XYZ file of C-alpha atoms in Angstrom:
744
model
C 15.912 59.073 104.112
C 19.152 57.139 104.518
C 20.377 54.013 102.721
C 21.707 51.654 105.406
C 22.294 48.393 103.521
C 22.017 47.179 99.935
C 22.569 43.568 98.884
C 22.769 42.898 95.138
C 22.305 39.519 93.515
C 23.719 40.670 90.180
C 24.512 44.009 88.574
C 26.268 44.582 85.241
C 27.655 41.049 85.509
C 30.359 42.486 87.791
C 28.750 42.798 91.219
C 27.435 39.361 92.188
C 25.943 38.429 95.590
C 27.526 41.333 97.465
C 26.183 43.413 100.337
C 27.098 47.014 101.115
C 26.907 48.308 104.712
C 27.044 52.081 105.037
C 28.069 52.200 108.692
C 24.881 53.246 110.459
C 23.323 52.269 113.758
C 22.863 48.648 112.624
C 25.072 46.337 110.570
C 23.663 43.706 108.221
C 25.148 40.452 106.995
C 23.329 38.337 104.419
C 24.489 34.714 103.980
C 23.230 33.497 100.567
C 23.963 29.790 101.124
C 21.848 29.766 104.278
C 19.299 32.310 103.044
C 19.763 34.132 106.308
C 20.035 37.823 107.254
C 21.865 38.767 110.449
C 21.230 42.163 112.020
C 23.362 43.456 114.881
C 23.930 46.733 116.588
C 26.966 48.749 115.542
C 28.704 49.122 118.890
C 30.862 51.940 117.556
C 27.996 53.986 116.124
C 27.886 57.575 117.434
C 24.732 59.523 116.698
C 25.370 62.845 114.949
C 29.069 62.015 114.555
C 29.483 63.944 111.282
C 27.864 67.168 112.511
C 28.875 70.083 114.657
C 26.990 70.934 117.835
C 24.587 73.347 116.119
C 22.713 70.845 113.930
C 22.249 67.203 113.061
C 21.973 67.549 109.294
C 24.381 64.872 107.994
C 22.828 61.475 108.695
C 25.801 59.410 107.561
C 28.981 59.431 105.527
C 30.582 56.450 103.784
C 33.648 55.902 101.608
C 33.965 53.151 98.997
C 37.678 52.422 98.551
C 39.956 50.090 96.641
C 42.365 49.948 93.748
C 41.371 50.825 90.206
C 39.004 48.368 88.584
C 37.476 46.844 91.738
C 34.008 48.319 91.167
C 33.805 51.588 93.110
C 32.055 53.506 90.337
C 29.911 50.458 89.478
C 28.664 50.309 93.061
C 27.703 53.969 92.877
C 25.903 53.349 89.577
C 23.866 50.602 91.229
C 22.930 52.895 94.121
C 22.099 55.748 91.756
C 19.919 53.390 89.765
C 17.555 52.576 92.623
C 17.198 56.306 93.351
C 16.616 57.201 89.703
C 13.974 54.489 89.500
C 12.405 55.843 92.665
C 12.434 52.373 94.227
C 12.797 48.729 93.202
C 11.288 48.235 89.748
C 10.087 44.989 88.161
C 8.205 44.038 85.046
C 5.517 41.683 83.926
C 6.962 38.368 82.727
C 4.453 35.665 81.770
C 7.259 33.141 81.275
C 7.803 33.063 85.045
C 5.618 31.141 87.450
C 4.743 34.216 89.502
C 4.193 36.278 86.350
C 6.715 38.974 87.260
C 10.445 39.617 87.191
C 12.064 41.640 89.980
C 15.803 41.978 90.624
C 16.828 40.160 93.787
C 17.766 42.788 96.319
C 17.832 43.426 100.050
C 17.391 47.125 100.781
C 17.296 48.774 104.205
C 16.183 52.401 104.448
C 16.027 54.661 107.486
C 13.713 57.598 107.940
C 12.413 59.400 111.016
C 14.345 56.972 113.215
C 12.564 53.897 111.782
C 13.846 51.229 109.400
C 12.195 49.647 106.354
C 13.626 46.300 105.258
C 12.747 45.170 101.723
C 13.848 41.817 100.304
C 13.047 39.476 97.435
C 11.034 36.521 98.717
C 13.541 34.006 97.258
C 16.407 35.343 99.365
C 15.217 34.343 102.860
C 14.041 30.979 104.157
C 10.841 30.674 106.190
C 10.502 28.589 109.339
C 7.558 26.356 110.159
C 5.661 29.368 111.481
C 6.139 31.260 108.253
C 8.677 33.688 109.711
C 11.619 34.700 107.608
C 15.129 33.724 108.651
C 16.185 37.065 110.142
C 18.546 36.781 113.109
C 18.726 39.810 115.411
C 21.801 39.905 117.629
C 21.596 42.147 120.707
C 18.152 43.315 119.583
C 15.086 42.219 121.456
C 11.991 41.071 119.606
C 9.977 44.002 120.914
C 12.673 46.549 119.972
C 12.940 45.011 116.521
C 9.193 45.206 115.929
C 9.207 48.882 116.945
C 12.210 49.856 114.852
C 11.791 47.648 111.762
C 9.031 47.101 109.265
C 9.666 44.113 106.988
C 8.278 43.692 103.460
C 8.970 41.008 100.887
C 8.375 41.265 97.137
C 8.654 39.195 93.986
C 5.075 38.167 93.242
C 1.802 40.036 92.861
C 1.708 41.029 96.537
C 3.275 44.266 97.812
C 3.669 45.841 94.380
C 1.795 48.445 92.385
C 1.593 49.264 88.694
C 3.369 52.233 87.159
C 1.928 54.437 84.432
C 4.301 54.287 81.470
C 4.202 54.538 77.719
C 6.226 51.402 76.997
C 4.652 48.135 75.939
C 5.946 46.124 78.904
C 4.096 46.578 82.175
C 6.244 48.001 84.972
C 5.713 47.571 88.703
C 7.267 49.088 91.804
C 7.713 47.483 95.217
C 5.390 49.109 97.745
C 7.217 51.347 100.175
C 10.343 51.790 98.062
C 8.677 54.717 96.284
C 9.869 56.779 99.237
C 13.136 56.985 97.286
C 11.452 59.031 94.558
C 11.017 61.752 97.172
C 14.753 61.700 97.932
C 16.990 64.141 96.073
C 19.951 62.413 94.425
C 23.038 64.483 93.543
C 25.942 62.973 91.609
C 29.329 64.665 91.339
C 32.434 63.462 89.535
C 35.477 65.201 88.116
C 36.232 62.245 85.830
C 36.379 63.038 82.137
C 37.282 59.876 80.256
C 36.284 58.090 77.039
C 33.643 55.853 78.639
C 30.162 56.535 77.291
C 27.937 58.444 79.711
C 24.421 59.568 78.798
C 22.899 60.841 82.048
C 22.185 64.465 82.879
C 20.046 66.226 85.458
C 16.390 65.232 85.554
C 14.723 67.701 87.878
C 11.305 66.027 87.750
C 12.909 62.863 89.117
C 14.892 64.871 91.684
C 18.181 63.804 90.120
C 20.901 66.422 89.707
C 23.981 65.389 87.764
C 26.775 67.886 88.406
C 29.535 65.653 87.070
C 31.674 66.948 84.205
C 30.040 64.585 81.727
C 26.548 65.180 83.094
C 26.844 68.945 82.730
C 28.141 68.619 79.169
C 25.243 66.289 78.317
C 22.800 68.814 79.783
C 24.284 71.704 77.799
C 24.086 69.682 74.607
C 20.487 68.647 75.332
C 19.431 72.189 76.252
C 20.929 73.555 73.043
C 19.052 71.038 70.912
C 15.810 71.549 72.839
C 16.138 75.322 72.413
C 16.741 74.961 68.697
C 13.841 72.617 68.078
C 11.290 74.409 70.242
C 11.982 77.835 68.733
C 11.806 76.572 65.181
C 8.390 75.077 65.938
C 7.178 78.487 67.124
C 8.409 80.524 64.224
C 11.066 80.878 61.605
C 14.242 81.594 63.556
C 16.660 80.415 60.886
C 19.615 81.959 62.712
C 19.218 79.176 65.286
C 19.981 76.634 62.568
C 23.054 78.440 61.300
C 25.372 78.783 64.257
C 28.457 80.898 63.661
C 31.374 78.440 63.823
C 34.029 80.545 62.134
C 36.172 80.839 65.240
C 35.771 77.351 66.642
C 33.394 78.035 69.512
C 32.246 74.701 70.913
C 30.223 72.951 73.564
C 33.299 73.049 75.801
C 33.413 76.837 75.575
C 29.800 76.969 76.724
C 30.677 74.560 79.525
C 33.522 76.767 80.746
C 31.297 79.845 80.638
C 28.475 78.172 82.563
C 30.995 76.915 85.124
C 32.358 80.392 85.605
C 28.841 81.769 85.958
C 28.129 79.333 88.801
C 31.385 80.307 90.508
C 30.558 83.997 90.305
C 27.130 83.354 91.849
C 28.858 81.415 94.631
C 31.358 84.185 95.313
C 28.564 86.760 95.429
C 27.223 85.054 98.537
C 29.188 86.729 101.328
C 29.034 83.815 103.758
C 30.010 81.378 101.027
C 32.874 83.606 99.968
C 34.188 83.878 103.526
C 34.055 80.118 103.993
C 35.840 79.435 100.711
C 38.574 81.873 101.749
C 39.414 79.465 104.576
C 40.355 76.852 101.982
C 41.948 78.808 99.146
C 42.814 82.154 97.632
C 39.937 83.696 95.731
C 40.359 84.628 92.053
C 41.400 88.229 91.504
C 39.808 88.993 88.147
C 37.741 87.673 85.281
C 39.085 88.276 81.782
C 36.602 88.870 78.958
C 38.194 87.681 75.757
C 36.778 87.278 72.240
C 36.668 84.144 70.116
C 38.244 85.751 67.057
C 41.216 87.018 69.109
C 41.897 83.550 70.520
C 41.467 82.011 67.084
C 43.751 84.429 65.285
C 46.460 84.148 67.918
C 46.589 80.363 67.455
C 45.554 79.670 63.848
C 46.519 82.672 61.733
C 48.664 82.004 58.686
C 50.252 85.341 57.780
C 51.118 84.219 54.252
C 47.967 82.260 53.517
C 45.052 83.658 55.558
C 41.785 81.720 55.529
C 39.048 83.981 54.059
C 36.385 81.800 55.713
C 37.585 82.766 59.204
C 37.619 86.558 59.176
C 35.421 89.286 60.583
C 32.843 90.973 58.381
C 34.809 94.198 58.863
C 37.736 92.523 57.062
C 35.627 91.430 54.098
C 35.057 93.190 50.809
C 32.987 96.150 52.023
C 30.771 96.092 48.940
C 29.127 92.975 50.414
C 27.875 94.951 53.422
C 24.826 97.157 53.687
C 25.075 100.935 53.970
C 24.413 101.086 57.731
C 26.905 98.347 58.492
C 29.667 100.108 56.519
C 28.923 103.366 58.350
C 29.022 101.623 61.739
C 32.432 100.099 60.959
C 33.685 103.536 59.928
C 32.618 104.865 63.332
C 34.220 101.934 65.152
C 37.562 102.505 63.427
C 37.510 106.076 64.731
C 36.702 105.078 68.324
C 40.335 104.534 69.361
C 41.657 107.750 67.801
C 42.161 109.248 71.277
C 44.775 106.516 71.983
C 43.113 105.624 75.302
C 43.264 101.990 76.343
C 39.583 101.845 77.207
C 38.729 103.245 73.769
C 40.838 100.516 72.178
C 38.956 97.907 74.241
C 35.653 99.458 73.219
C 36.699 99.284 69.574
C 37.869 95.668 69.945
C 34.546 94.528 71.379
C 32.455 96.648 69.022
C 34.017 94.950 65.998
C 32.897 91.518 67.242
C 29.465 92.550 68.554
C 28.488 94.233 65.297
C 29.926 91.336 63.339
C 27.751 88.913 65.364
C 24.699 91.173 65.037
C 24.695 91.309 61.240
C 25.726 87.647 60.908
C 22.722 86.760 63.046
C 20.492 89.104 61.053
C 21.557 87.637 57.716
C 20.860 84.140 59.033
C 17.503 85.265 60.416
C 16.379 87.059 57.257
C 17.590 83.901 55.501
C 16.503 84.477 51.894
C 18.887 86.231 49.487
C 15.949 88.190 48.002
C 15.071 89.541 51.439
C 18.657 90.538 52.184
C 18.967 92.325 48.838
C 15.606 94.105 49.270
C 16.675 95.431 52.690
C 20.066 96.517 51.378
C 18.420 98.378 48.478
C 16.026 100.105 50.886
C 18.910 101.260 53.104
C 20.677 102.796 50.090
C 17.884 105.367 49.857
C 18.736 106.830 53.282
C 20.842 109.982 53.116
C 24.279 109.732 54.765
C 23.768 113.238 56.178
C 20.881 111.848 58.247
C 23.098 109.146 59.709
C 26.572 110.570 60.122
C 26.145 111.923 63.683
C 24.197 109.004 65.089
C 25.547 106.528 67.635
C 26.051 102.837 66.918
C 22.900 101.972 68.873
C 20.868 104.547 66.925
C 22.113 103.173 63.632
C 21.147 99.646 64.643
C 17.711 100.905 65.654
C 17.305 102.455 62.207
C 18.140 99.094 60.672
C 15.460 97.489 62.857
C 12.878 100.175 62.002
C 13.542 99.843 58.259
C 13.138 96.062 58.372
C 9.945 96.231 60.428
C 8.430 98.898 58.175
C 9.208 96.740 55.140
C 7.579 93.822 56.942
C 4.395 95.801 57.644
C 4.320 96.948 54.001
C 4.705 93.370 52.761
C 8.016 94.292 51.087
C 9.978 91.440 52.709
C 7.789 88.439 51.955
C 6.398 87.879 48.493
C 3.049 86.048 48.230
C 4.662 82.812 47.033
C 6.870 82.401 50.114
C 4.535 84.018 52.659
C 3.599 80.784 54.449
C 3.948 79.203 57.852
C 7.366 77.650 57.367
C 9.111 80.576 55.691
C 7.394 83.721 56.904
C 9.327 86.472 58.618
C 8.679 86.435 62.403
C 8.443 89.984 63.772
C 8.562 89.000 67.468
C 11.676 86.869 67.103
C 13.389 89.546 65.029
C 12.796 92.151 67.742
C 13.960 89.734 70.424
C 17.197 89.153 68.510
C 17.771 92.880 67.958
C 17.005 93.900 71.542
C 19.463 91.384 72.986
C 22.353 92.996 71.120
C 21.233 96.504 72.081
C 21.221 95.499 75.769
C 24.733 94.065 75.442
C 26.083 97.221 73.794
C 24.465 99.404 76.447
C 26.024 97.273 79.166
C 29.515 97.889 77.787
C 28.793 101.584 77.254
C 27.592 101.954 80.857
C 30.416 99.993 82.530
C 33.544 100.535 80.446
C 34.619 103.469 82.662
C 34.058 101.635 85.952
C 36.885 101.649 88.504
C 36.754 97.839 88.695
C 37.423 97.510 84.945
C 40.961 97.340 83.555
C 42.418 96.324 80.197
C 45.029 94.082 78.599
C 46.631 95.468 75.460
C 47.922 93.262 72.678
C 48.002 92.846 68.926
C 46.652 90.372 66.393
C 47.141 89.624 62.726
C 44.336 90.961 60.557
C 43.117 90.448 57.017
C 41.660 92.921 54.537
C 39.956 92.020 51.269
C 39.478 94.913 48.850
C 36.757 95.394 46.223
C 38.879 93.528 43.667
C 39.156 90.493 45.932
C 42.834 91.082 46.709
C 43.803 89.928 50.236
C 46.306 91.821 52.389
C 47.467 91.049 55.929
C 48.594 93.329 58.712
C 48.797 93.768 62.474
C 46.287 95.653 64.623
C 46.278 96.680 68.259
C 43.512 95.233 70.417
C 42.558 95.361 74.100
C 40.458 92.977 76.153
C 38.617 93.657 79.396
C 39.420 92.555 82.951
C 36.937 92.889 85.807
C 38.203 93.060 89.384
C 36.262 90.620 91.558
C 35.413 92.840 94.481
C 31.756 93.213 95.482
C 31.127 95.726 92.715
C 32.947 93.639 90.115
C 31.100 90.458 91.092
C 27.774 92.221 90.644
C 28.935 93.603 87.314
C 29.888 90.103 86.155
C 26.542 88.758 87.308
C 24.732 91.514 85.384
C 26.861 90.902 82.312
C 26.173 87.171 82.320
C 22.458 87.807 82.667
C 22.500 90.170 79.687
C 24.722 87.876 77.650
C 22.765 84.711 78.436
C 19.442 86.404 77.655
C 20.502 87.214 74.124
C 18.378 85.374 71.575
C 21.374 84.045 69.716
C 23.488 80.949 69.245
C 26.645 82.967 68.553
C 28.758 82.617 71.694
C 31.598 84.987 70.949
C 32.745 86.211 74.392
C 34.971 83.800 76.313
C 35.668 84.080 80.033
C 38.614 82.976 82.148
C 39.893 83.484 85.682
C 42.991 85.426 86.555
C 44.945 84.833 89.753
C 43.795 81.274 90.438
C 45.540 77.932 89.908
C 43.972 74.931 88.181
C 43.718 73.132 91.541
C 42.010 76.119 93.157
C 39.693 76.325 90.184
C 38.833 72.628 90.610
C 37.952 73.109 94.287
C 35.927 76.235 93.569
C 34.138 74.334 90.814
C 33.104 71.578 93.236
C 31.753 74.032 95.803
C 29.982 76.243 93.271
C 28.157 73.315 91.661
C 26.667 72.424 95.025
C 25.897 76.062 95.790
C 23.953 76.269 92.532
C 21.555 73.580 93.848
C 20.863 75.211 97.217
C 17.304 76.297 96.326
C 16.313 72.857 95.040
C 16.817 70.869 98.251
C 14.773 72.850 100.782
C 12.983 70.415 103.106
C 14.326 67.405 101.168
C 16.227 64.265 102.119
C 19.409 64.366 100.036
C 21.804 61.569 99.072
C 25.025 62.810 97.483
C 27.435 60.593 95.531
C 30.968 61.900 95.033
C 32.751 59.624 92.573
C 36.511 60.285 92.834
C 35.674 63.908 93.555
C 39.146 64.627 94.938
C 40.782 64.359 91.507
C 43.014 67.331 90.541
C 43.344 68.449 94.163
C 46.645 68.909 95.996
C 47.324 66.173 98.625
C 46.770 68.691 101.430
C 43.312 69.478 100.037
C 42.658 65.751 99.670
C 43.514 65.399 103.351
C 40.980 68.144 104.147
C 38.471 67.079 101.482
C 35.835 65.476 103.725
C 35.963 68.333 106.216
C 35.722 70.952 103.437
C 32.808 69.261 101.679
C 30.835 68.376 104.802
C 31.207 71.768 106.479
C 30.345 73.612 103.256
C 27.282 71.452 102.571
C 26.022 71.814 106.132
C 25.816 75.544 105.554
C 24.763 75.721 101.896
C 22.177 72.925 102.300
C 21.094 74.058 105.760
C 17.442 73.968 104.642
C 17.618 70.268 103.716
C 15.952 67.655 105.894
C 18.926 65.283 105.936
C 22.105 64.645 103.941
C 23.849 61.328 103.314
C 27.263 61.421 101.655
C 28.760 58.459 99.794
C 32.295 58.838 98.412
C 34.333 56.641 96.138
C 38.041 57.301 96.244
C 41.473 56.045 95.255
C 43.086 58.190 97.926
C 44.029 57.020 101.454
C 44.174 60.705 102.411
C 40.377 60.821 102.739
C 39.655 57.850 104.953
C 41.579 59.091 107.980
C 38.435 61.161 108.657
C 36.114 58.128 108.661
C 35.643 55.291 111.155
C 36.450 51.815 109.875
C 32.769 50.766 109.860
C 31.962 53.682 107.522
C 34.302 52.358 104.841
C 33.427 49.771 102.201
C 36.621 47.994 101.136
C 36.375 46.538 97.624
C 38.603 43.967 95.996
C 38.245 41.288 93.313
C 37.525 37.593 93.661
C 40.272 35.146 92.756
C 37.969 32.081 92.758
C 37.781 30.459 89.364
C 33.998 30.604 88.911
C 33.730 34.304 89.852
C 37.279 35.376 89.046
C 37.708 39.132 88.686
C 34.259 40.110 89.994
C 33.718 42.675 92.722
C 34.173 41.501 96.318
C 33.273 43.405 99.499
C 35.904 42.720 102.156
C 35.204 42.322 105.879
C 35.958 45.615 107.644
C 37.152 43.783 110.754
C 40.176 42.512 108.847
C 41.527 46.037 108.605
C 42.899 48.377 111.269
C 41.043 51.407 112.565
C 41.097 54.271 110.104
C 39.706 57.276 111.989
C 42.532 59.639 112.998
C 45.001 56.992 111.821
C 48.409 57.951 110.479
C 47.913 58.575 106.763
C 51.314 57.051 105.986
C 50.179 53.776 107.591
C 46.948 53.857 105.588
C 48.924 54.274 102.390
C 50.734 50.964 102.800
C 47.437 49.137 103.149
C 47.062 46.853 100.147
C 43.919 48.682 99.046
C 45.972 51.707 98.091
C 49.692 51.162 97.586
C 52.075 48.212 97.538
C 54.925 50.528 98.459
C 55.386 54.063 99.720
C 58.166 54.859 97.281
C 58.021 55.218 93.511
C 58.084 52.084 91.366
C 61.266 53.154 89.548
C 62.924 53.652 92.945
C 61.731 50.199 94.031
C 63.315 48.593 90.959
C 66.609 50.457 91.371
C 66.762 49.638 95.092
C 66.059 45.961 94.414
C 68.879 45.891 91.857
C 71.240 47.266 94.518
C 70.049 44.770 97.139
C 70.407 41.856 94.713
C 73.975 42.908 93.859
C 74.984 43.339 97.506
C 73.423 40.035 98.594
C 75.192 37.872 96.001
C 78.619 36.487 96.985
C 81.598 38.031 95.214
C 82.540 34.616 93.856
C 79.295 34.496 91.869
C 79.931 37.833 90.233
C 80.227 37.577 86.459
C 81.873 40.975 85.903
C 85.618 41.265 85.402
C 87.521 42.949 88.205
C 87.620 46.477 86.748
C 83.925 46.506 85.747
C 83.046 45.102 89.159
C 84.745 48.038 90.878
C 83.011 50.532 88.558
C 79.625 48.965 89.333
C 80.428 49.045 93.036
C 80.972 52.825 92.788
C 77.650 53.184 90.912
C 75.890 51.237 93.673
C 77.408 53.509 96.298
C 76.182 56.591 94.367
C 72.637 55.140 94.166
C 72.617 54.408 97.917
C 73.612 58.011 98.655
C 70.538 59.202 96.702
C 68.089 57.242 98.869
C 66.000 59.554 101.040
C 64.725 56.962 103.527
C 67.418 56.993 106.281
C 66.883 53.484 107.701
C 67.033 51.872 104.256
C 70.072 53.974 103.328
C 71.970 52.941 106.504
C 71.176 49.265 105.959
C 72.389 49.338 102.366
C 75.558 51.224 103.335
C 76.258 48.509 105.907
C 75.855 45.850 103.222
C 78.082 47.886 100.891
C 80.920 48.045 103.442
C 80.735 44.274 103.793
C 80.979 43.972 100.028
C 84.080 46.181 99.977
C 85.757 44.131 102.703
C 85.075 40.991 100.725
C 86.556 42.594 97.633
C 89.793 43.480 99.438
C 90.457 39.850 100.346
C 89.240 38.408 97.084
C 91.579 35.682 95.995
C 91.039 36.562 92.365
C 93.016 39.761 92.832
C 96.293 38.779 91.162
C 98.475 40.242 88.519
C 97.348 38.028 85.596
C 93.827 39.318 85.994
C 95.111 42.868 85.562
C 97.018 42.251 82.357
C 94.021 42.982 80.100
C 93.309 46.352 81.786
C 94.712 49.263 79.757
C 92.778 52.083 81.507
C 95.033 54.011 83.899
C 92.189 55.247 86.124
C 90.864 51.730 86.720
C 94.348 50.512 87.646
C 94.750 53.405 90.098
C 91.427 52.472 91.758
C 92.616 48.889 92.186
C 95.965 50.101 93.470
C 94.181 52.215 96.057
C 92.128 49.254 97.278
C 95.228 47.000 97.500
C 97.235 49.673 99.335
C 94.426 50.171 101.848
C 94.138 46.420 102.468
C 97.903 46.099 102.977
C 97.769 48.926 105.501
C 94.894 47.250 107.357
C 96.732 43.924 107.540
C 99.997 45.515 108.667
C 98.237 47.434 111.406
C 96.719 44.145 112.631
C 100.077 42.403 112.488
C 98.958 39.900 109.924
C 100.609 38.573 106.812
C 98.818 38.199 103.516
């Protein structure tokens, strides 16, 4: 399914009576005053233009261009809206004569080589025979009847009711429901302060992979997870997220982004294609939240006791097993090996998170004390030689045995809302055990290396006295070869499957620039959707998607995106791409008729509203010189910086004015003349520089013969250097006149 034309009567009080052609086989022109629609063949249309010879997957590609504030993003919102609604939606309205309200639209869709034309009945006049005022240029009546099916709407005909839970009755225009079977993908790199509430809605075949959309989805998923699990049981740890070290929604966003990129790089064909565009990242660094926090927020003289590890707390607050585990961890790095130091560093945080989660899960102080008292009865001799995992398993076994013996829950709190949930407890425990085993199994891998450093630490003794110090730490790097990519994938699966809201491991690339990361992010977000578009018609909106990219990548942007999508979405039925952009670097890859030029009206009654310009008023864009496209008024008023423009104009104004009109005294005038000459010599554009130098020489000649140059004017000058400059000019002029045989 392809959107060919969309005329909008009013949208957001900004788009008013405007039609958008997307550059297909036919072009459409609606004339509101005459209530007439003109359809003509696009003489420059080339079937399969945006594909290679192997397939015909991309049905069309269109760019919406213009300066900031002309309505590019608003136009995309309007197009997204009709896809999200799955067609043109109206509602029951008994105040209207026809009993319904429908937005006034003209919509042309193409599918399987045929066109469906939908329009509100008020938009087109009928002739005496009842035919609508549709003028077909270069299209025979028979050809039109074969290619086009025409359907009006606006009353009770050609609509059907929708099932909904709202009080108002909703209706959809017959035939437009085909859009609900079209996958809509929205991408944008914009991250501004404007409110945005959308996120992916898979049931409606809408996938929002914009920055804001992904953040909204993460936030929604977190709340859904919290609420659904609490309904099932008593997972109090889900209500008490560990926020000591500032982990936030953004941290989760970065981690999920990196996960998508790793999945993308694991695909060999995808990896090879991306290598044509950029250098691949060398490594992933596994850091810890408390290390990042301490390196940025630690006050050596006044440490915050609320933001420390449990291992730094007064040890009397910990249970017997936890104290023994920390004793073992402190001994891990005694061999001075870097990998042992890394193991110790990660163990401290994993065990900290484990017992923080367990305390939150157990929830009641009486429960926590009962478990601690039970653990005190275990002999140290039975524990001393056990591994960390074995000690944690003993903790689990003790708690579960107490649960089965009814030692955790007393009769008064043994009810639905407060009871201890055995299944959730085991799920929480097992997630940490899997994570520890992963590190144990992979820490010696040849694709694992380490970064050594140090952090400030805190220690609170049994008397509550706080001391600070410095400790060595090491974090883990994973080389992103085939083995390392699989290791990262396995790690993320283990880490994401943990039944916990404590997100304490942070991930970051190494060996990749922010621009490369932005490009990889774009490609990986699309790769992540590859399994959801099989056999589907797909319409993709890219709203200023080239942001953060180097100009050379902007120049290649359309080729990169289209070639990558043709491969990754090779199982799709068709793909239509609609870009909005502020960059002239993109449109050199698109024919003029595939570009929607937006501006603003200057008419008083519709001043400032969005206006679609006539493409024919602009030169051809495909394979055009990008420099020439830049000077088009839709992009730039000048091809040099605004500060340079102002400085150059100052120079021109000075050189154009007659010397007699100069208000500077003679010495200041000469100084300013030297400054002008210095500015001209800085100008990089050679033609402009030569022209200004020519004007400057004329100014100097005029200065040499200036009648004002007489001794009285020099009397006020006390600066020797200024007098020498004037002397030099006078001497040169005398020499010129003598050589020409003239007298002053």
